Tab-separated table of C-alpha atoms and ligand atoms in Angstrom:
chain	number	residue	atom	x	y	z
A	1	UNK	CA	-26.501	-17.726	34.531
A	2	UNK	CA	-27.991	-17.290	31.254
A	3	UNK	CA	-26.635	-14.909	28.923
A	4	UNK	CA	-28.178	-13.705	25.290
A	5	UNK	CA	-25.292	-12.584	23.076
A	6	UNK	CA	-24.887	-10.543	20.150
A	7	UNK	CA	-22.257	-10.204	18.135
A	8	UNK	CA	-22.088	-7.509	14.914
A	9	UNK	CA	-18.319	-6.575	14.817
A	10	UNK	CA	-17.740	-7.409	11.171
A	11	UNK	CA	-19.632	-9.357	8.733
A	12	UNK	CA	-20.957	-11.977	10.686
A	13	UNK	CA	-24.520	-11.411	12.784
A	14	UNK	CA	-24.873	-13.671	15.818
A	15	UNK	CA	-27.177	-14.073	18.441
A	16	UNK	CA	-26.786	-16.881	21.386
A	17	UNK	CA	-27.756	-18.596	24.193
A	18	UNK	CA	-25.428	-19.662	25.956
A	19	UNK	CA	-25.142	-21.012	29.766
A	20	UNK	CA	-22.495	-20.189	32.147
A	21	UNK	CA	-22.020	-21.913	35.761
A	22	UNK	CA	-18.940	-22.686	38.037
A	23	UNK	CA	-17.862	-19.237	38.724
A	24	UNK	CA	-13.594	-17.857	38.003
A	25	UNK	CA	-12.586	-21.322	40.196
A	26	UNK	CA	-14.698	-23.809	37.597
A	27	UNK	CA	-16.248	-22.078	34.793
A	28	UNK	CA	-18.523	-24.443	32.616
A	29	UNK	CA	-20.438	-23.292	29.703
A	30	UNK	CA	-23.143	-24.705	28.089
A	31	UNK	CA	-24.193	-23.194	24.062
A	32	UNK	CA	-28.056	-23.576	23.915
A	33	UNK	CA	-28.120	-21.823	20.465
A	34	UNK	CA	-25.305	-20.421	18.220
A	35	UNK	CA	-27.154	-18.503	15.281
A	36	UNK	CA	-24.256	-16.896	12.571
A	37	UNK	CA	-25.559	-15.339	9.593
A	38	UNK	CA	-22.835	-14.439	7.371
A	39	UNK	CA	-22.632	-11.872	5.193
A	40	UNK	CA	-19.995	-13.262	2.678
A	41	UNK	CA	-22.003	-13.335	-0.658
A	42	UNK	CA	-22.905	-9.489	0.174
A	43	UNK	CA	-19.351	-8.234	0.483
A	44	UNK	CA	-17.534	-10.961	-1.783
A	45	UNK	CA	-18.034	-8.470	-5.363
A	46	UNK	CA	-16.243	-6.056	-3.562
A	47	UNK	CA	-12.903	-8.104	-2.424
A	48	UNK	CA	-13.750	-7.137	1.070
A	49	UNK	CA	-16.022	-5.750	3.928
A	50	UNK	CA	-18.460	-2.865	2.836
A	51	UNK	CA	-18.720	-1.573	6.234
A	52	UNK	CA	-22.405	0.141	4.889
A	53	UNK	CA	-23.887	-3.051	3.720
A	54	UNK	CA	-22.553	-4.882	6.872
A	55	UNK	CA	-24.771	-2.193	8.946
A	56	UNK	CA	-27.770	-2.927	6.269
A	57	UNK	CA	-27.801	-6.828	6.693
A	58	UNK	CA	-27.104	-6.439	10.584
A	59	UNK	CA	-30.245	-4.388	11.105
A	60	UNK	CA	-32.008	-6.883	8.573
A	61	UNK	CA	-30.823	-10.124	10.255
A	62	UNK	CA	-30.830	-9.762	14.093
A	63	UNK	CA	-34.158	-9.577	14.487
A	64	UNK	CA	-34.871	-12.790	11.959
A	65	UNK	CA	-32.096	-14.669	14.319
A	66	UNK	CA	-33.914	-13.457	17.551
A	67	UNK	CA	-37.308	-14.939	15.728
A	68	UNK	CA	-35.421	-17.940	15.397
A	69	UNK	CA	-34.563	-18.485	18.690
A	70	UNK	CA	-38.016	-17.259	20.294
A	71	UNK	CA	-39.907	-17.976	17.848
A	72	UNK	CA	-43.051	-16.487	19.555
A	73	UNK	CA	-41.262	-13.084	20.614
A	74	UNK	CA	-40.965	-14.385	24.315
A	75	UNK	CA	-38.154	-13.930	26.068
A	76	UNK	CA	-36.723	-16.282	28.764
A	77	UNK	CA	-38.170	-15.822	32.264
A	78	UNK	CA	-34.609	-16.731	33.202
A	79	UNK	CA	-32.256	-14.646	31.545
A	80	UNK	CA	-29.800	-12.640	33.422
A	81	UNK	CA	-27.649	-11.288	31.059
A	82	UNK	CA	-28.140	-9.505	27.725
A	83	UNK	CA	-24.251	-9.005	26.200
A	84	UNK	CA	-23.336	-7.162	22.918
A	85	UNK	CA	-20.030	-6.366	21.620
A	86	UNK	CA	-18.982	-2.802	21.739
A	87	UNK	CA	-15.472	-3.470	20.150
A	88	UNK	CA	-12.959	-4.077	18.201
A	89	UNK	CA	-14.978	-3.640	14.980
A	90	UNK	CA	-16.453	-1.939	12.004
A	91	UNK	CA	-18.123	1.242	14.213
A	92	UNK	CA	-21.734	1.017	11.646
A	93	UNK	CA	-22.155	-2.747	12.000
A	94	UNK	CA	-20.906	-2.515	15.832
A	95	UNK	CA	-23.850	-0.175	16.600
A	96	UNK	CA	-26.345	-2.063	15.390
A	97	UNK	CA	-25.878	-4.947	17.963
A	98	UNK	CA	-26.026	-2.060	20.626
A	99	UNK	CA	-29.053	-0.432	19.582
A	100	UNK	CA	-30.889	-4.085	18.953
A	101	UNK	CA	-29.664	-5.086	22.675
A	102	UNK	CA	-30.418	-2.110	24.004
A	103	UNK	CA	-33.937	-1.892	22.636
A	104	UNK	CA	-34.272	-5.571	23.748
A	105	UNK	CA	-33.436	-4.691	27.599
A	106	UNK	CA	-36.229	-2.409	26.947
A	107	UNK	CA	-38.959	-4.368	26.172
A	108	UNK	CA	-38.243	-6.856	28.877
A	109	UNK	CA	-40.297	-6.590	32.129
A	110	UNK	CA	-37.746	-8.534	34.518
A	111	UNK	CA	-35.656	-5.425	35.134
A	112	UNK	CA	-32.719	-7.423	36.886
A	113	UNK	CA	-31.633	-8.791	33.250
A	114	UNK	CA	-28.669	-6.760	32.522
A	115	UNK	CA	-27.141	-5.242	29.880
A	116	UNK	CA	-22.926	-5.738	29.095
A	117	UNK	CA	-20.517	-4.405	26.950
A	118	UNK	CA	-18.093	-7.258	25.840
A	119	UNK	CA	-14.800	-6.659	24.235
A	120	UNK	CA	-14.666	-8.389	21.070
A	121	UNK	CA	-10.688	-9.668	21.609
A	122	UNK	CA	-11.693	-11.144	25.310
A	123	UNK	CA	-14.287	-13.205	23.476
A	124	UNK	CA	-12.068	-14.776	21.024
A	125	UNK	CA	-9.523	-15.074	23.877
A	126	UNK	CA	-12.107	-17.264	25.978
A	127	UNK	CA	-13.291	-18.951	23.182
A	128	UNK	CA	-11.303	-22.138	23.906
A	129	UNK	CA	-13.242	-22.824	26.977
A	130	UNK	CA	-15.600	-23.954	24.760
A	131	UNK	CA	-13.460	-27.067	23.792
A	132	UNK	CA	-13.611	-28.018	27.206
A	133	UNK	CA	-15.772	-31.146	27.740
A	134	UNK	CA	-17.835	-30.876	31.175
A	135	UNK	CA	-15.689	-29.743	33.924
A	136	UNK	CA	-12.216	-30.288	32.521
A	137	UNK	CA	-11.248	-26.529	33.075
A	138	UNK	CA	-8.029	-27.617	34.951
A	139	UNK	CA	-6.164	-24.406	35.713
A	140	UNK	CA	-2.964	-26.074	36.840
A	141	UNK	CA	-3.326	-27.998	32.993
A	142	UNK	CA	-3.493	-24.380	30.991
A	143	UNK	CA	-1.616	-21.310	32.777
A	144	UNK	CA	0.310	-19.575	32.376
A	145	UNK	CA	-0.303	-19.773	28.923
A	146	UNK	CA	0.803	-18.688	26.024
A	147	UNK	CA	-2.208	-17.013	23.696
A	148	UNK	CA	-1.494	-16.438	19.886
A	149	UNK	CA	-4.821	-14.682	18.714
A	150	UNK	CA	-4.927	-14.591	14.361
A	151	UNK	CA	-7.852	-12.816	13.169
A	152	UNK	CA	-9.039	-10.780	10.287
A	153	UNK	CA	-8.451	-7.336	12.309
A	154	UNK	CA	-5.542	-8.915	14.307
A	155	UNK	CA	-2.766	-10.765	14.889
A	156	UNK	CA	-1.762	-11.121	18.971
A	157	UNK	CA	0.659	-12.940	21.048
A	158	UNK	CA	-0.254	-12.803	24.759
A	159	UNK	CA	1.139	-14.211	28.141
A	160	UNK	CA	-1.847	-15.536	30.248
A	161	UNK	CA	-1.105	-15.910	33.610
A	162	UNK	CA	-4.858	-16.656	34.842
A	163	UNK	CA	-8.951	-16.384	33.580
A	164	UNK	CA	-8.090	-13.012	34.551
A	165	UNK	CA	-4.893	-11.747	34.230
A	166	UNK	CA	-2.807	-11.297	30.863
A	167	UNK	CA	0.037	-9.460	29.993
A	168	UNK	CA	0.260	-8.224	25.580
A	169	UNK	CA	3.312	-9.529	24.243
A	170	UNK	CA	3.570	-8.582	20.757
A	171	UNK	CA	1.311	-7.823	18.041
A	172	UNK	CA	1.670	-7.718	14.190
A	173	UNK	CA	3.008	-4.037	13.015
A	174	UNK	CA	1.034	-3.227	10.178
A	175	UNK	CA	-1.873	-6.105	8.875
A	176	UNK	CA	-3.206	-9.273	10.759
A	177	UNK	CA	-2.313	-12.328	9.094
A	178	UNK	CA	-6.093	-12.871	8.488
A	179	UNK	CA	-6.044	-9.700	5.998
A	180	UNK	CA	-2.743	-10.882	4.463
A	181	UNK	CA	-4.537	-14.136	3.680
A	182	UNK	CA	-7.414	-12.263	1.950
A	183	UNK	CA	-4.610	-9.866	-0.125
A	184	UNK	CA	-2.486	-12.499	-1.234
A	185	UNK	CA	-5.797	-14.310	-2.214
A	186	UNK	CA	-7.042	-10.962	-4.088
A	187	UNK	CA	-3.853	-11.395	-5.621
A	188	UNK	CA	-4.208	-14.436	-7.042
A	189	UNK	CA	-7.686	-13.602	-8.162
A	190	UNK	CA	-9.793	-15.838	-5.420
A	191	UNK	CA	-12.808	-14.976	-3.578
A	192	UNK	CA	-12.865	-13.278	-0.520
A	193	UNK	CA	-12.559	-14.469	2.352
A	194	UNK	CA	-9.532	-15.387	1.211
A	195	UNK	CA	-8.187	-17.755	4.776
A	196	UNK	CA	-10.158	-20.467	2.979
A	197	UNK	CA	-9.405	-20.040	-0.135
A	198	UNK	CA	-5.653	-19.724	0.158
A	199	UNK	CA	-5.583	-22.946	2.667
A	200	UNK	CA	-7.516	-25.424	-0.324
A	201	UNK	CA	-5.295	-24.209	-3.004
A	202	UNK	CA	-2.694	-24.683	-0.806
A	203	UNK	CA	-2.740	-28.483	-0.080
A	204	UNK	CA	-2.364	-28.758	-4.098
A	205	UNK	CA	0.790	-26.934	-3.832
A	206	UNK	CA	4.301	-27.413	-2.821
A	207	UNK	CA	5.214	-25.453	-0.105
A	208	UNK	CA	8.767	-25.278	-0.539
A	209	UNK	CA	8.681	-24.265	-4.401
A	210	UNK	CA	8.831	-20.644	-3.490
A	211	UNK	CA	11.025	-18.645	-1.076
A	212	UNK	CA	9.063	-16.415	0.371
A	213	UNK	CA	10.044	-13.824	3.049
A	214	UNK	CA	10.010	-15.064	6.966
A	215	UNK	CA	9.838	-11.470	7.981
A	216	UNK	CA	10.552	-10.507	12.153
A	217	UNK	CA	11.665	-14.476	12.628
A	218	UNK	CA	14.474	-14.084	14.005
A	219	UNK	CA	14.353	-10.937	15.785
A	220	UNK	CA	13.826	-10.924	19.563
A	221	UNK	CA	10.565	-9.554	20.014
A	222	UNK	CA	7.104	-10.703	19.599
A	223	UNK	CA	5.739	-8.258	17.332
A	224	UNK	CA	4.619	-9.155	13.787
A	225	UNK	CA	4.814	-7.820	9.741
A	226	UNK	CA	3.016	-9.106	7.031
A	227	UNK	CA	2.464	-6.740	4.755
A	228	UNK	CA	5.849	-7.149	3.317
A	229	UNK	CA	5.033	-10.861	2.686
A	230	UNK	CA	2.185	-9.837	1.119
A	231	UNK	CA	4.260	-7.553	-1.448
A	232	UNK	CA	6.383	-10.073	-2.287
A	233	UNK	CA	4.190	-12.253	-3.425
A	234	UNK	CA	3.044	-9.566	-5.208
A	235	UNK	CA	6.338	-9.143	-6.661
A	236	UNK	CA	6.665	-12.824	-7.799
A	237	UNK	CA	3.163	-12.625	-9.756
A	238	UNK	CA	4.101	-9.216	-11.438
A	239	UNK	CA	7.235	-11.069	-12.664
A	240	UNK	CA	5.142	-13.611	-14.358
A	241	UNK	CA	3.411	-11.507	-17.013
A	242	UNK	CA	1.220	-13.928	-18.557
A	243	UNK	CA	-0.530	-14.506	-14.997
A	244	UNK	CA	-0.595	-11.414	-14.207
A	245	UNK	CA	-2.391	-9.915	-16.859
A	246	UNK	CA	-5.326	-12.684	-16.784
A	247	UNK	CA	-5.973	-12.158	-13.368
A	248	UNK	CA	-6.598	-8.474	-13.679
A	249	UNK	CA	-8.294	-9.307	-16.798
A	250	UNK	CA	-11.083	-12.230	-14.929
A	251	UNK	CA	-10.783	-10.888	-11.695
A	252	UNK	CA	-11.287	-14.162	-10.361
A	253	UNK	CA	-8.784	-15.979	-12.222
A	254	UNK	CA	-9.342	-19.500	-12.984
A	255	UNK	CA	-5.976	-21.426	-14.004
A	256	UNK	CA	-6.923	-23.024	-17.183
A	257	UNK	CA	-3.103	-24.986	-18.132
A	258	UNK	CA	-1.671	-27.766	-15.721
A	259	UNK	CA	1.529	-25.146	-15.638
A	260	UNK	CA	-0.717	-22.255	-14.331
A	261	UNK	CA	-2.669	-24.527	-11.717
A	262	UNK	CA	0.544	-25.764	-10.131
A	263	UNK	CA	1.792	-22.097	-10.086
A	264	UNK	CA	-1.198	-20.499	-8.361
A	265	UNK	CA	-0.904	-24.126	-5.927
A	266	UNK	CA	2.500	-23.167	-5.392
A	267	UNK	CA	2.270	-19.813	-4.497
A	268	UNK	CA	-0.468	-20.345	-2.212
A	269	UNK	CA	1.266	-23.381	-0.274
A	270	UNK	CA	4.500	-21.195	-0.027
A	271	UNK	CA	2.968	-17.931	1.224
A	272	UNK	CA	0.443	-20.017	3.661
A	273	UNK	CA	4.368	-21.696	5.105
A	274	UNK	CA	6.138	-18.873	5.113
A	275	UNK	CA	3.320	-17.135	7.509
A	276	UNK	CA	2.352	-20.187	9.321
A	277	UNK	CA	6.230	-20.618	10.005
A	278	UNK	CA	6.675	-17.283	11.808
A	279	UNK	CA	3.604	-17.163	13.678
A	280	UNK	CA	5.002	-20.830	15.131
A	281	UNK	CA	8.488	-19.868	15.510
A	282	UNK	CA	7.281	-16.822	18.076
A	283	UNK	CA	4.846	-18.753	19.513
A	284	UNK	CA	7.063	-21.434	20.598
A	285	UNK	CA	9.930	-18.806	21.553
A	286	UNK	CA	7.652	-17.031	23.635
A	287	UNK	CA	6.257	-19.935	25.349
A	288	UNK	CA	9.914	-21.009	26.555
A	289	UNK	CA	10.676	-17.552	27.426
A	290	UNK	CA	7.604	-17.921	29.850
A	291	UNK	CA	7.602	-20.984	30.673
A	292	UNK	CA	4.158	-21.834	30.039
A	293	UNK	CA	2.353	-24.887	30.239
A	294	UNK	CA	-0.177	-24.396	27.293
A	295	UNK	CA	-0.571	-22.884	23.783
A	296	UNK	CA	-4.104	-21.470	22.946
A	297	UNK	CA	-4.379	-20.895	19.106
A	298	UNK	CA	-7.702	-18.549	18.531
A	299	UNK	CA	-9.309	-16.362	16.118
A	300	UNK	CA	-10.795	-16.761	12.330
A	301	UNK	CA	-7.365	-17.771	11.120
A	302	UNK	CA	-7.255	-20.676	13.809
A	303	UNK	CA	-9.384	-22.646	11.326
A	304	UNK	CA	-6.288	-23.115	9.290
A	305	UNK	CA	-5.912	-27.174	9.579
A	306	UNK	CA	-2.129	-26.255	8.550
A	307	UNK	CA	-1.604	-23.731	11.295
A	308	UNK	CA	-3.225	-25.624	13.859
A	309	UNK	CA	-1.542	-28.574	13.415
A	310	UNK	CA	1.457	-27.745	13.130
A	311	UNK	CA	1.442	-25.836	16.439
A	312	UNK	CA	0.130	-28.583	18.504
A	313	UNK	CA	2.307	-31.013	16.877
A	314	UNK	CA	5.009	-28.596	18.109
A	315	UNK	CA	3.582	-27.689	21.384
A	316	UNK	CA	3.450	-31.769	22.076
A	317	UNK	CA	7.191	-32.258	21.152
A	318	UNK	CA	7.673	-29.062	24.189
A	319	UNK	CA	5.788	-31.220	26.129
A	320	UNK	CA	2.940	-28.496	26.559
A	321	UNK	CA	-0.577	-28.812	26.394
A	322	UNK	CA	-2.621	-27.432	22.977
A	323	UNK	CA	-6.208	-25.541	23.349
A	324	UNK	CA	-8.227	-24.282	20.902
A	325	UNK	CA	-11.755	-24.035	19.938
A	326	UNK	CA	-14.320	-26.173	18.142
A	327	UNK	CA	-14.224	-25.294	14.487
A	328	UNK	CA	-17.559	-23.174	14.557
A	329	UNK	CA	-16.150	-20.661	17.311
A	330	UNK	CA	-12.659	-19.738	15.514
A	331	UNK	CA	-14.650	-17.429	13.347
A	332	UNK	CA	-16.629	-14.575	14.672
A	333	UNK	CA	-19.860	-15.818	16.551
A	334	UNK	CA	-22.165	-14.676	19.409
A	335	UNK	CA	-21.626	-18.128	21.741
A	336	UNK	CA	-17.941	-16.664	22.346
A	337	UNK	CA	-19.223	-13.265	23.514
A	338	UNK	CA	-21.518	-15.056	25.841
A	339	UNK	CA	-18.194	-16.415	27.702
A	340	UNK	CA	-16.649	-13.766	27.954
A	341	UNK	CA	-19.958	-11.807	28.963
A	342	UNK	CA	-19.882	-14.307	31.430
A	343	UNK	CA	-16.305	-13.095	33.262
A	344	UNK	CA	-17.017	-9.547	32.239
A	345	UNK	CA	-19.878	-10.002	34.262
A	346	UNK	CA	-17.890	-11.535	37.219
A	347	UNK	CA	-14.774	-9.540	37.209
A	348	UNK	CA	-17.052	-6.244	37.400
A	349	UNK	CA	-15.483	-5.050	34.391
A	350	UNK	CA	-17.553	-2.464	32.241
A	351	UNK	CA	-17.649	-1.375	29.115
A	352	UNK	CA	-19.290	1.771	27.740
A	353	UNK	CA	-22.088	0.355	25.651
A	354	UNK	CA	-20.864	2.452	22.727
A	355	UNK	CA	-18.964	1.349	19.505
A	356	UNK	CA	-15.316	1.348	20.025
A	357	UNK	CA	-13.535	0.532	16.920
A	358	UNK	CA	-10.125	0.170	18.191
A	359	UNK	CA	-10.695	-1.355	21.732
A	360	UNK	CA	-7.530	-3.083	22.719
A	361	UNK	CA	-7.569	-6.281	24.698
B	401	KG4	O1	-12.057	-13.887	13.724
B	401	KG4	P1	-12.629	-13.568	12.394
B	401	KG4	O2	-13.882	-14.288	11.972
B	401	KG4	O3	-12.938	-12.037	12.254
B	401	KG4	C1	-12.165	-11.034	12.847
B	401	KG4	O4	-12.335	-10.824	14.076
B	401	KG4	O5	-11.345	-10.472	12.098
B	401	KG4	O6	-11.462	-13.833	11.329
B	401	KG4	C2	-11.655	-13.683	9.937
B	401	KG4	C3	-10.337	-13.917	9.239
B	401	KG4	C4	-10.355	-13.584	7.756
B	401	KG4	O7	-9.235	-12.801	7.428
B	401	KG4	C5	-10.271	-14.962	7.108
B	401	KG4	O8	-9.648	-14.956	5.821
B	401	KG4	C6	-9.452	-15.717	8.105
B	401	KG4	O9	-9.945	-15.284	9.356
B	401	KG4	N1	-9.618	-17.176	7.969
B	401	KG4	C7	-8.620	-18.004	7.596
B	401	KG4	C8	-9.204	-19.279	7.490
B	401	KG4	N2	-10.531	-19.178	7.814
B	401	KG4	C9	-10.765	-17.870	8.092
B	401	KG4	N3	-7.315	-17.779	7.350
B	401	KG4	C10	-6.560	-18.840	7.013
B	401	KG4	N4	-7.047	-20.097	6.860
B	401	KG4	C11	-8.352	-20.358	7.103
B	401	KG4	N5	-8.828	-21.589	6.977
B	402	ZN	ZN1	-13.192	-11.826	15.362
C-alpha cells in the first residue's frame, strides 16, 4: 500500500511517501520520502507558535514539498492512500493540510486512491515502528506496553495492550512537558523551541545544584503537573535580581561572567532532572503495575538524549524491552502519519476530514 501523507498540525509542514505491507499480524513500513519544512525562524521572534503565520507558510510550503517529490506534477499510478491529519493541532494550520489533500484527491483520475483522516496522537504513538529494521515487529517482544507520549501539546502515559487496543492512563494536568521546556527556556532568555535549547545548556550544568520541585511523584496516579515546576524556576530567577533584570532587558540573554554561565547551566540541568525524573518514576511504576514487557518513549520531547537514556537504561535494569523512534520521527513529520494512515486504514476507523483541535487519542 502506498500512502501520501501530510502533516500541518503545528509548525512543521510534511509531506511523505511512505510504504506499508504485512497487514495488523506483520506490519512493515518502508519511508520513500520524508519532506519537513519547519517553520522555526518564522515563529522564533515571537517566543512561540503564531498560529496565523503557521497557516501562511503551510499554504506556501505544501505545494513546494509536493514539487519536490513529483517534480513533474505526476502523481503515482500506484497510490492508494492520500492521509492528512485532522487533529490534535493548531485548527488554521490543521486546515490547510485538509484543503491541500483534499484538492489533491481531486485532481487525481484513479478514483480508488482514498482520502483519510489521521489522528495526530496515533501517529506519534506508531511512530516507533519505524525503528523496526525489516520484519522485526515481534508482538510477543513489545505488548502490552507501556507508552509515555511527551510532546509540545502533550504529555501521555498509556497502557498498550495490542497495534490496536490501548487503554489512557494518565496525562499531564495543566502543560505538556514539551511547553514547560519552551517556558523555562523563555525564562532564561533562549530561543524557542526551547526542548533543545534547555537540553545543550543543560549538559554544562550540574543537575543536582538546584532543588527543584518533583511535583505528582509520589502520588498514585499517572497524571502529570508541570506548570508548577515551571513557576518555580521562575521563582529562583526572580530571586536573583541581577539575572533577572538582563534577561528582560536582552530578551535573549547571553551570560557574559563565568558565575552567570554556570547559573543559567545549572538551572537548566536541574529543571531538565527534576522533569525527566518524574516522567521516569511513573513510567516505570506504571509499567510494573501492568506488567508490561516494553517501554515506548515518543513525541518531540523523545529527542531528549537525557530522557531517553535514562529510561532505557532503566527499562533494561526491569528487564523490559526499550522502543522508540529514529531521531527524525520524534518531532512532528508526515512519514509517522503515513503509519498510522496505514492502521487507520485497516482498522476501518474514520475520521471526519475536518480540523479537530482537541482530538483525544
Ligand atoms: O511532537 P512535537 O514536534 O510537536 C507536538 O506535537 O507538540 O514536539 C515539540 C516539542 C516542543 O515543545 C520542543 O521544545 C520539544 O518537543 N523538544 C524537546 C527536545 N526537542 C524537541 N524537549 C526536550 N528536549 C529536546 N531535545
Ligand atoms: Zn506532534
Amino acid at each position: 500500500m502506498i500512502i501520501l501523507a501530510i502533516e500541518t498540525s503545528c509548525d512543521e509542514t510534511s509531506i511523505a511517501l511512505v510504504k506499508g505491507s504485512g497487514g495488523l499480524k506483520k506490519p512493515k513500513f518502508k519511508v520513500i520520502k520524508n519532506l519537513v519544512l519547519s517553520q522555526i525562524k518564522i515563529h522564533a521572534p515571537f517566543g512561540g507558535v503564531v498560529p496565523t503565520l503557521a497557516k501562511r507558510e503551510h499554504l506556501k510550503n505544501l505545494p513546494l514539498l509536493y514539487q519536490q517529490i513529483f517534480p513533474k506534477n505526476q502523481i503515482l499510478d500506484n497510490l492508494d492512500i492520500i492521509a492528512v491529519t485532522v487533529g490534535p493541532g493548531l485548527e488554521p494550520a490543521l486546515w490547510m493540510g485538509i484543503q491541500f489533500a483534499k484538492s489533491l484527491k481531486q485532481k487525481i483520475k484513479n478514483k480508488k486512491v482514498k482520502l483519510i483522516g489521521v489522528n495526530h496522537l496515533e501517529a506519534h504513538l506508531y511512530s516507533f515502528l519505524l525503528s523496526l529494521k525489516n520484519s522485526a515487529f515481534k508482538p510477543s517482544k513489545i505488548f502490552p506496553a507501556v507508552v509515555l507520549l511527551v510532546s509540545g501539546g502533550h504529555t501521555i502515559l498509556l497502557e498498550m495492550k495490542s497495534l490496536t487496543e490501548w487503554k489512557k492512563l494518565g496525562e499531564t494536568r495543566d502543560d505538556a512537558v514539551g511547553e514547560s521546556f519552551d517556558k523555562v527556556a523563555r525564562l532564561l532568555g533562549l530561543p524557542y523551541p526551547g526542548g533543545p535549547e534547555i537540553e545543550k545548556l543543560a549538559v554544562l550544568g550540574d543537575p543536582n545544584a538546584i532543588k527543584f520541585p518533583r511535583p505528582m511523584i509520589s502520588q498514585k496516579n499517572y497524571d502529570f503537573s508541570f506548570s508548577g515546576l515551571k513557576t518555580s524556576v521562575l521563582y529562583y530567577l526572580r530571586d536573583l535580581k541581577n539575572i533577572s533584570k538582563k534577561i528582560k532587558a536582552n530578551k535573549f540573554f547571553k551570560p557574559t561572567t563565568n558565575l552567570e554561565k554556570s547559573l543559567v547551566a545549572n538551572v537548566a540541568a536541574s529543571f531538565q532532572k527534576a522533569a525527566i525524573d518524574v516522567l521516569i518514576a511513573k513510567t516505570m511504576r506504571a509499567a510494573r503495575e501492568f506488567k508490561v514487557k516494553s517501554i515506548i518513549l515518543c513525541g518531540g520531547v523523545a529527542s531528549n538524549k537525557a530522557l531517553k537514556s535514562n529510561l532505557k537504561k532503566e527499562a533494561k535494569k526491569a528487564g523490559l524491552n526499550f522502543f522508540s523512534p529514529p531521531m527524525e520521527y520524534n518531532t512532528d513529520n508526515a512519514a509517522m502519519v503515513g503509519v498510522a494512515a496505514y492502521f487507520t486504514y485497516l482498522r476501518n476507523k474514520k475520521y471526519k476530514l475536518e480540523a479537530k483541535g482537541n482530538l483525544n487519542i
